[in-house]
Amino acid sequence: MLWLFLMVGSGCQSQSSTNDQQPEAQVVESAMAIDSVAQALSVAPDSQVVNGIHVPTGLVADDGYLLVRNNCSNCHSLDLVKNKRASLEGWLATIRWMQQTQGLWDLGKNEKPILDYLAKNYAPEDTGRRRQLTGIEWYILEE
Amino acid sequence: MAKGLLLTMSLALGKSTLHTESLRAQASSGTLRPSGFNMQGKNPELIVLSDRPLNVETPPHLLNDEVTPTANVFIRNNGLPPESVDATNWTLTVEGESAKTRKKFTLADLKKNFKHYTYQLQLECGGNGRGEFSPPGKGNQWGNGAIQCCQWTGVRVKDVLAAVGVKPDAVYVAYYGKDRHVSGDPEKVPISRGVPIKKALEEESLLAWAMNGEDIPLIHGYPLRVVFGGWPASTSGKWVDRLVVRNKVHDGPKMTHGSYMVPARPIAPGAKAPEDKDMRIIESMPVRSLITYPKTGAILQNKKTLKLRGHAWAGDLEVKEMHVSLDFGATWQPCQLQKPVNRLAWQHWNAQVTFPSTGYYEVWARATDTEGTMQPMVVPAWNPGGYLNNACHRIAVQVG
């Protein structure tokens, strides 16, 4: 277990170093608030990638995913990222809205890689006016 | 190495029996939850859309009860619930430009000094059905289950306002609550919305402390919330400690920047969001229905008939007629439809259908309100916030 605690500790360091635009106070706060899987297990991130997914967060492990983890999960669940689909303009509009109304900081030089990552990995697909019923779990109806 | 890490992570999650395959599946499906995650006593079949803030939806088949059981009620939070609540010392302050006086009531005052009322009221998230918009609307990607009809007990907002006095220039009544902003900034208010004075003064508009006959659970607003049935549930503020009577349309957080608004004039799918001045605030929710029995995916063996049940509602209006179709809307069969038990309660419907052959079918359900407006078969007017998708509910059935 000691090994685990050491690993978690190093994860916090990597978080503050990859997130250089984040105000100091926010880094301290997020490192102390171990209330998400991502923060509790932020150990050597790339080694936790399985089948292209960063397992603790569920994010697609493409260029920029650690920036997304570090800048987005302080306030809200990464579910809100993973469940959203938008174009680059759409993601930018959401970031601006969060900056104007929700207290998100200036992302600085991280903004472009974050936007590129989101627009590439969480892009909308055109499902038209009505999509097919999908994901049906069939069962025999007994009455 | 990855396997070793996964095992370690399983230990860290406090579930030593959690298998790596399961963890991986949870991560990729978005169902991995933080170690301290709490379902708040909800039915485990409910679907977690976000764990912070907590947003949880109810699959339609779990809404089959006439009054929604608390364990099956969807959760929509903009912020985080208060960390601790002292109901004994809880106060409600009523003030604002258009309040004649400023008064503070304890919860005990409210219970003692005003008459109690109990109503079944349908509360639906303005974004219910958002997940079907293309391109996607902004916000939680709700399926069909951000709707509930519980029994609420409390005092009338209008009785409390009468005790305070309302000036003739009153336009809006809005709430403030004790929830916390997700950013942790104590100065930020997660949400403060309201309704026009006319809606606030309706008989069914409540300051409620009980849900289904018991104290409102913390996650649903304990110890006090407002309930405005038939309107976007975001107007029914939780953990309420202040009502403000405004002399203009309320301008709290989530009343601006396109929140709970749709374009005043239709725009093309994916078009740029208009300025607020060209949007309208969502008021009464549109006509809608659900098939709550059977659950989608039913296989019928050795028979071709099926009994169906569900609910229908129409915001401030009533539902006049209910129909189902087995042929993608080409023909419709009327259903038996009950009256609401009180104004703004949802209505129960049932039908029996006979499938003409074996094969794959969809049952589509369509409600019509008292003004003759029907649910559309396809997703209605696109809007940037992905609000008000009341397209007909569909279930899949395999016959034979």
mmCIF file with all atom_site columns, C-alpha atoms in Angstrom, chain B residues 235-307:
data_model
loop_
_atom_site.group_PDB
_atom_site.id
_atom_site.type_symbol
_atom_site.label_atom_id
_atom_site.label_alt_id
_atom_site.label_comp_id
_atom_site.label_asym_id
_atom_site.label_entity_id
_atom_site.label_seq_id
_atom_site.pdbx_PDB_ins_code
_atom_site.Cartn_x
_atom_site.Cartn_y
_atom_site.Cartn_z
_atom_site.occupancy
_atom_site.B_iso_or_equiv
_atom_site.pdbx_formal_charge
_atom_site.auth_seq_id
_atom_site.auth_comp_id
_atom_site.auth_asym_id
_atom_site.auth_atom_id
_atom_site.pdbx_PDB_model_num
ATOM 1  C CA . THR B 1 235 ? -37.898 26.573  -11.657 1.00 0.00 ? 235 THR B CA 1
ATOM 2  C CA . SER B 1 236 ? -38.626 24.316  -8.661  1.00 0.00 ? 236 SER B CA 1
ATOM 3  C CA . GLY B 1 237 ? -35.615 25.371  -6.609  1.00 0.00 ? 237 GLY B CA 1
ATOM 4  C CA . LYS B 1 238 ? -34.176 23.173  -3.881  1.00 0.00 ? 238 LYS B CA 1
ATOM 5  C CA . TRP B 1 239 ? -32.746 23.953  -0.419  1.00 0.00 ? 239 TRP B CA 1
ATOM 6  C CA . VAL B 1 240 ? -34.633 27.242  -0.674  1.00 0.00 ? 240 VAL B CA 1
ATOM 7  C CA . ASP B 1 241 ? -33.907 29.886  1.972   1.00 0.00 ? 241 ASP B CA 1
ATOM 8  C CA . ARG B 1 242 ? -34.987 33.000  0.080   1.00 0.00 ? 242 ARG B CA 1
ATOM 9  C CA . LEU B 1 243 ? -37.757 34.088  -2.260  1.00 0.00 ? 243 LEU B CA 1
ATOM 10 C CA . VAL B 1 244 ? -37.461 37.379  -4.079  1.00 0.00 ? 244 VAL B CA 1
ATOM 11 C CA . VAL B 1 245 ? -40.401 39.231  -5.594  1.00 0.00 ? 245 VAL B CA 1
ATOM 12 C CA . ARG B 1 246 ? -38.942 41.050  -8.565  1.00 0.00 ? 246 ARG B CA 1
ATOM 13 C CA . ASN B 1 247 ? -40.210 44.058  -10.515 1.00 0.00 ? 247 ASN B CA 1
ATOM 14 C CA . LYS B 1 248 ? -38.664 42.605  -13.677 1.00 0.00 ? 248 LYS B CA 1
ATOM 15 C CA . VAL B 1 249 ? -37.877 39.202  -15.151 1.00 0.00 ? 249 VAL B CA 1
ATOM 16 C CA . HIS B 1 250 ? -35.450 37.585  -12.702 1.00 0.00 ? 250 HIS B CA 1
ATOM 17 C CA . ASP B 1 251 ? -31.807 37.736  -13.763 1.00 0.00 ? 251 ASP B CA 1
ATOM 18 C CA . GLY B 1 252 ? -30.192 35.120  -11.507 1.00 0.00 ? 252 GLY B CA 1
ATOM 19 C CA . PRO B 1 253 ? -27.716 32.499  -12.761 1.00 0.00 ? 253 PRO B CA 1
ATOM 20 C CA . LYS B 1 254 ? -29.358 30.164  -15.318 1.00 0.00 ? 254 LYS B CA 1
ATOM 21 C CA . MET B 1 255 ? -31.846 32.860  -16.291 1.00 0.00 ? 255 MET B CA 1
ATOM 22 C CA . THR B 1 256 ? -29.437 34.305  -18.871 1.00 0.00 ? 256 THR B CA 1
ATOM 23 C CA . HIS B 1 257 ? -26.860 33.206  -21.479 1.00 0.00 ? 257 HIS B CA 1
ATOM 24 C CA . GLY B 1 258 ? -29.415 31.031  -23.242 1.00 0.00 ? 258 GLY B CA 1
ATOM 25 C CA . SER B 1 259 ? -30.131 28.844  -20.204 1.00 0.00 ? 259 SER B CA 1
ATOM 26 C CA . TYR B 1 260 ? -33.634 27.370  -20.321 1.00 0.00 ? 260 TYR B CA 1
ATOM 27 C CA . MET B 1 261 ? -34.355 29.456  -23.409 1.00 0.00 ? 261 MET B CA 1
ATOM 28 C CA . VAL B 1 262 ? -35.205 28.579  -27.002 1.00 0.00 ? 262 VAL B CA 1
ATOM 29 C CA . PRO B 1 263 ? -34.982 30.843  -30.046 1.00 0.00 ? 263 PRO B CA 1
ATOM 30 C CA . ALA B 1 264 ? -37.980 33.159  -30.340 1.00 0.00 ? 264 ALA B CA 1
ATOM 31 C CA . ARG B 1 265 ? -37.988 32.415  -34.071 1.00 0.00 ? 265 ARG B CA 1
ATOM 32 C CA . PRO B 1 266 ? -36.930 28.959  -35.378 1.00 0.00 ? 266 PRO B CA 1
ATOM 33 C CA . ILE B 1 267 ? -33.314 28.514  -36.469 1.00 0.00 ? 267 ILE B CA 1
ATOM 34 C CA . ALA B 1 268 ? -31.664 25.856  -38.635 1.00 0.00 ? 268 ALA B CA 1
ATOM 35 C CA . PRO B 1 269 ? -30.044 22.836  -36.939 1.00 0.00 ? 269 PRO B CA 1
ATOM 36 C CA . GLY B 1 270 ? -26.559 23.789  -35.770 1.00 0.00 ? 270 GLY B CA 1
ATOM 37 C CA . ALA B 1 271 ? -27.059 27.523  -36.337 1.00 0.00 ? 271 ALA B CA 1
ATOM 38 C CA . LYS B 1 272 ? -25.381 30.012  -34.024 1.00 0.00 ? 272 LYS B CA 1
ATOM 39 C CA . ALA B 1 273 ? -27.196 30.665  -30.767 1.00 0.00 ? 273 ALA B CA 1
ATOM 40 C CA . PRO B 1 274 ? -29.085 33.975  -30.875 1.00 0.00 ? 274 PRO B CA 1
ATOM 41 C CA . GLU B 1 275 ? -28.563 36.663  -28.231 1.00 0.00 ? 275 GLU B CA 1
ATOM 42 C CA . ASP B 1 276 ? -30.834 36.408  -25.197 1.00 0.00 ? 276 ASP B CA 1
ATOM 43 C CA . LYS B 1 277 ? -33.015 39.218  -26.549 1.00 0.00 ? 277 LYS B CA 1
ATOM 44 C CA . ASP B 1 278 ? -33.945 36.938  -29.443 1.00 0.00 ? 278 ASP B CA 1
ATOM 45 C CA . MET B 1 279 ? -34.710 33.972  -27.205 1.00 0.00 ? 279 MET B CA 1
ATOM 46 C CA . ARG B 1 280 ? -37.761 33.146  -25.108 1.00 0.00 ? 280 ARG B CA 1
ATOM 47 C CA . ILE B 1 281 ? -37.678 31.691  -21.617 1.00 0.00 ? 281 ILE B CA 1
ATOM 48 C CA . ILE B 1 282 ? -39.280 28.258  -21.484 1.00 0.00 ? 282 ILE B CA 1
ATOM 49 C CA . GLU B 1 283 ? -42.494 28.328  -19.484 1.00 0.00 ? 283 GLU B CA 1
ATOM 50 C CA . SER B 1 284 ? -45.118 25.548  -19.638 1.00 0.00 ? 284 SER B CA 1
ATOM 51 C CA . MET B 1 285 ? -43.592 22.271  -20.886 1.00 0.00 ? 285 MET B CA 1
ATOM 52 C CA . PRO B 1 286 ? -44.980 20.706  -24.091 1.00 0.00 ? 286 PRO B CA 1
ATOM 53 C CA . VAL B 1 287 ? -47.298 17.701  -24.389 1.00 0.00 ? 287 VAL B CA 1
ATOM 54 C CA . ARG B 1 288 ? -45.526 14.409  -23.878 1.00 0.00 ? 288 ARG B CA 1
ATOM 55 C CA . SER B 1 289 ? -46.080 10.761  -22.949 1.00 0.00 ? 289 SER B CA 1
ATOM 56 C CA . LEU B 1 290 ? -44.194 7.632   -22.001 1.00 0.00 ? 290 LEU B CA 1
ATOM 57 C CA . ILE B 1 291 ? -44.781 3.923   -22.444 1.00 0.00 ? 291 ILE B CA 1
ATOM 58 C CA . THR B 1 292 ? -43.854 2.619   -18.996 1.00 0.00 ? 292 THR B CA 1
ATOM 59 C CA . TYR B 1 293 ? -45.005 -0.973  -19.574 1.00 0.00 ? 293 TYR B CA 1
ATOM 60 C CA . PRO B 1 294 ? -43.593 -3.078  -21.032 1.00 0.00 ? 294 PRO B CA 1
ATOM 61 C CA . LYS B 1 295 ? -39.907 -2.239  -20.964 1.00 0.00 ? 295 LYS B CA 1
ATOM 62 C CA . THR B 1 296 ? -38.493 -1.850  -24.468 1.00 0.00 ? 296 THR B CA 1
ATOM 63 C CA . GLY B 1 297 ? -37.088 -5.060  -25.953 1.00 0.00 ? 297 GLY B CA 1
ATOM 64 C CA . ALA B 1 298 ? -40.040 -7.338  -25.138 1.00 0.00 ? 298 ALA B CA 1
ATOM 65 C CA . ILE B 1 299 ? -40.192 -10.658 -27.025 1.00 0.00 ? 299 ILE B CA 1
ATOM 66 C CA . LEU B 1 300 ? -43.719 -12.057 -27.288 1.00 0.00 ? 300 LEU B CA 1
ATOM 67 C CA . GLN B 1 301 ? -43.885 -15.837 -27.563 1.00 0.00 ? 301 GLN B CA 1
ATOM 68 C CA . ASN B 1 302 ? -47.024 -17.654 -28.758 1.00 0.00 ? 302 ASN B CA 1
ATOM 69 C CA . LYS B 1 303 ? -49.187 -14.559 -28.698 1.00 0.00 ? 303 LYS B CA 1
ATOM 70 C CA . LYS B 1 304 ? -49.761 -11.391 -30.644 1.00 0.00 ? 304 LYS B CA 1
ATOM 71 C CA . THR B 1 305 ? -51.541 -9.193  -28.123 1.00 0.00 ? 305 THR B CA 1
ATOM 72 C CA . LEU B 1 306 ? -49.855 -6.857  -25.708 1.00 0.00 ? 306 LEU B CA 1
ATOM 73 C CA . LYS B 1 307 ? -51.155 -4.693  -22.889 1.00 0.00 ? 307 LYS B CA 1
#
